[in-house]
Coordinates of C-alpha atoms in Angstrom, one line a residue:
L24 CA -46.9 237.0 -26.1
A25 CA -48.9 235.4 -28.8
A26 CA -52.4 234.0 -27.9
N27 CA -51.2 230.4 -28.1
L28 CA -48.1 230.9 -25.9
E29 CA -47.8 230.9 -22.2
R30 CA -44.9 231.8 -19.9
R31 CA -44.6 229.4 -17.0
G32 CA -42.3 228.8 -14.1
M33 CA -40.0 225.9 -13.5
L34 CA -41.1 222.6 -15.1
S35 CA -41.1 219.8 -12.6
Q36 CA -42.3 216.8 -14.7
L37 CA -43.3 215.7 -18.2
T38 CA -45.3 212.6 -18.9
A39 CA -45.2 210.4 -21.9
A40 CA -48.7 211.5 -22.7
G41 CA -47.6 215.1 -23.0
R42 CA -48.8 216.4 -19.6
A43 CA -46.6 219.0 -18.0
E44 CA -46.5 219.7 -14.3
F45 CA -44.9 222.8 -12.8
A46 CA -43.4 223.7 -9.5
V47 CA -46.0 226.4 -9.0
G48 CA -49.4 226.6 -10.8
E49 CA -51.7 224.2 -12.6
A50 CA -50.6 221.3 -14.8
V51 CA -51.2 221.5 -18.5
P52 CA -52.7 218.3 -19.9
Q53 CA -51.3 218.4 -23.4
L54 CA -48.4 220.5 -24.9
D55 CA -47.3 221.1 -28.4
A56 CA -43.8 222.4 -27.6
I57 CA -41.7 223.5 -24.7
I58 CA -39.1 226.3 -25.0
C59 CA -36.8 226.2 -22.0
C60 CA -34.9 229.3 -21.1
T61 CA -32.5 228.3 -18.3
G62 CA -29.9 231.0 -18.8
Y63 CA -26.2 230.1 -18.4
N64 CA -26.6 227.6 -15.6
Y65 CA -27.6 224.5 -17.4
G66 CA -30.4 222.7 -15.6
F67 CA -33.0 220.3 -16.8
P68 CA -34.9 219.1 -13.7
F69 CA -37.6 217.5 -15.9
L70 CA -35.1 215.1 -17.4
D71 CA -33.5 212.2 -15.5
L72 CA -30.0 213.1 -16.7
Q73 CA -28.3 210.2 -14.9
A74 CA -30.6 207.7 -16.6
L75 CA -29.8 209.4 -20.0
G76 CA -26.1 209.3 -19.2
L77 CA -25.9 213.1 -19.3
S78 CA -24.4 215.7 -16.9
T79 CA -24.6 219.4 -16.4
A80 CA -21.6 219.5 -14.1
Q81 CA -18.8 222.1 -14.7
Q82 CA -21.1 224.4 -16.6
H83 CA -21.6 222.3 -19.7
V84 CA -24.0 219.6 -20.9
A85 CA -22.2 216.3 -21.7
P86 CA -21.7 214.2 -23.5
L87 CA -23.2 215.9 -26.6
Y88 CA -22.2 215.4 -30.2
Q89 CA -21.9 218.8 -31.9
H90 CA -23.4 220.5 -28.9
M91 CA -26.8 219.1 -29.6
F92 CA -27.2 215.3 -29.5
A93 CA -26.6 212.7 -26.8
P94 CA -24.9 209.7 -28.5
G95 CA -27.4 206.9 -28.6
Y96 CA -30.5 209.1 -28.5
G97 CA -30.0 210.8 -31.9
P98 CA -32.4 213.6 -32.8
G99 CA -35.0 212.3 -30.3
L100 CA -33.3 214.3 -27.6
S101 CA -31.9 217.5 -29.0
F102 CA -30.4 220.6 -27.2
I103 CA -30.8 223.8 -29.2
G104 CA -29.0 227.0 -28.2
L105 CA -26.2 225.7 -25.9
P106 CA -23.2 227.3 -27.7
W107 CA -22.3 230.7 -26.4
R108 CA -20.3 233.6 -27.6
V109 CA -22.0 233.3 -31.0
V110 CA -24.5 235.2 -33.1
P111 CA -27.4 233.2 -31.6
F112 CA -30.4 233.4 -33.8
P113 CA -28.9 232.2 -37.1
M114 CA -27.3 229.4 -35.2
F115 CA -30.7 228.5 -33.5
E116 CA -32.3 228.5 -36.9
L117 CA -29.7 226.1 -38.4
Q118 CA -29.9 223.8 -35.3
S119 CA -33.7 223.8 -35.6
K120 CA -33.6 223.0 -39.3
L121 CA -31.2 220.1 -38.6
C122 CA -33.4 218.7 -35.9
A123 CA -36.4 218.9 -38.3
R124 CA -34.5 217.2 -41.1
L125 CA -33.2 214.5 -38.8
L126 CA -36.7 213.8 -37.4
S127 CA -38.2 213.7 -40.8
G128 CA -35.6 211.4 -42.2
R129 CA -34.1 213.9 -44.7
A130 CA -30.8 214.0 -42.9
T131 CA -28.8 211.5 -40.8
L132 CA -26.4 211.5 -37.9
P133 CA -23.3 209.3 -37.7
S134 CA -23.4 206.1 -35.5
P135 CA -23.5 206.5 -31.7
A136 CA -19.9 205.2 -31.7
E137 CA -18.8 208.0 -34.1
M138 CA -20.7 210.6 -32.1
A139 CA -19.0 209.4 -28.9
A140 CA -15.6 209.6 -30.6
W141 CA -16.3 213.2 -31.6
V142 CA -17.2 214.0 -28.0
Q143 CA -13.9 212.5 -26.8
Q144 CA -11.9 214.4 -29.5
H145 CA -13.6 217.7 -28.5
K146 CA -12.8 217.0 -24.8
K147 CA -9.2 216.4 -25.8
Q148 CA -9.0 219.6 -27.8
L149 CA -10.2 221.6 -24.8
A150 CA -7.6 219.9 -22.5
D151 CA -4.8 220.5 -25.1
A152 CA -5.8 224.2 -25.3
G153 CA -5.8 224.4 -21.5
Q154 CA -9.5 225.3 -21.5
P155 CA -11.9 224.1 -18.7
L156 CA -14.9 221.9 -19.5
S157 CA -17.1 225.0 -19.0
Y158 CA -15.8 226.1 -22.4
S159 CA -17.2 223.0 -24.1
H160 CA -20.0 225.1 -25.8
H161 CA -17.9 228.2 -26.3
L162 CA -17.6 228.7 -30.1
D163 CA -16.6 232.3 -30.8
Y164 CA -14.5 232.3 -34.0
K165 CA -15.3 228.5 -34.5
Q166 CA -19.0 229.4 -35.1
L167 CA -18.6 229.8 -38.8
D168 CA -17.3 226.3 -39.2
Y169 CA -20.1 225.1 -36.9
H170 CA -22.7 226.9 -39.1
A171 CA -21.2 225.3 -42.2
W172 CA -21.4 221.9 -40.5
L173 CA -25.0 222.4 -39.5
A174 CA -26.0 223.6 -43.0
G175 CA -24.0 220.9 -44.8
T176 CA -25.6 218.2 -42.6
C177 CA -29.1 219.6 -43.4
G178 CA -28.5 219.3 -47.1
R179 CA -27.5 221.4 -50.2
D180 CA -30.7 223.4 -50.2
V181 CA -30.0 225.0 -46.7
H182 CA -28.1 228.3 -47.1
R183 CA -24.7 228.7 -45.6
V184 CA -23.6 231.7 -43.6
P185 CA -23.8 234.8 -45.9
G186 CA -20.4 236.2 -46.9
W187 CA -21.1 239.6 -45.4
R188 CA -21.7 238.0 -42.0
A189 CA -18.4 236.2 -42.2
V190 CA -16.6 239.5 -43.1
V191 CA -18.3 241.3 -40.1
L192 CA -17.3 238.5 -37.7
H193 CA -13.7 238.4 -39.0
A194 CA -13.5 242.2 -38.6
Y195 CA -14.8 241.9 -35.0
W196 CA -12.4 239.1 -34.1
L197 CA -9.4 241.1 -35.6
W198 CA -10.5 244.2 -33.5
R199 CA -10.7 242.0 -30.4
W200 CA -7.3 240.5 -31.1
L201 CA -5.8 244.0 -31.6
L202 CA -7.1 245.0 -28.2
L203 CA -5.9 241.8 -26.6
V204 CA -2.3 242.2 -27.8
G205 CA -2.4 245.8 -26.6
L206 CA -2.2 247.6 -29.9
G207 CA -5.6 249.3 -29.4
L208 CA -7.5 250.8 -32.3
E209 CA -6.3 254.4 -31.6
R210 CA -2.6 253.4 -32.1
V211 CA -3.4 251.4 -35.2
N212 CA -5.4 254.3 -36.7
S213 CA -2.7 256.9 -35.9
S214 CA 0.1 255.1 -37.6

């Protein structure tokens, strides 16, 4: 780890003054940033989710606009890295750029009502596809569209997904589809 980073255990409380208290170990009087690595079980014991109108039930964080923002709180409360079955670090970078641009006023989010409508539409799409709510942050082949949305919302100077990455991802998805339908690569190559 870098000299200015510390790995700590479970965070138990954050104060408005920036003090962090942990389940085990000494408190830290002032923090610059927190990177939470909670794994696949979403848990934020340092946030009062009920007061924020959020939930982590059924293996997803809700309601979130574009997998990042609680309607009504805008960029002041942002979740980076929730989507899964993605190429993570390019997505994290775009999500972080968007948060920075929103906080600096160089980008804007829609109104809370529009964000809430997106959340409802996303929930309906999951239900119509027969997918459980735990798939709310599952992007897979939809990640390229999500990357384009992130970059577009950031502004014209933020680079889109490079063409080569899209080609590689499409080749992977085709390969997976071939395996899924039972063709297998050996049978495709031998014909």
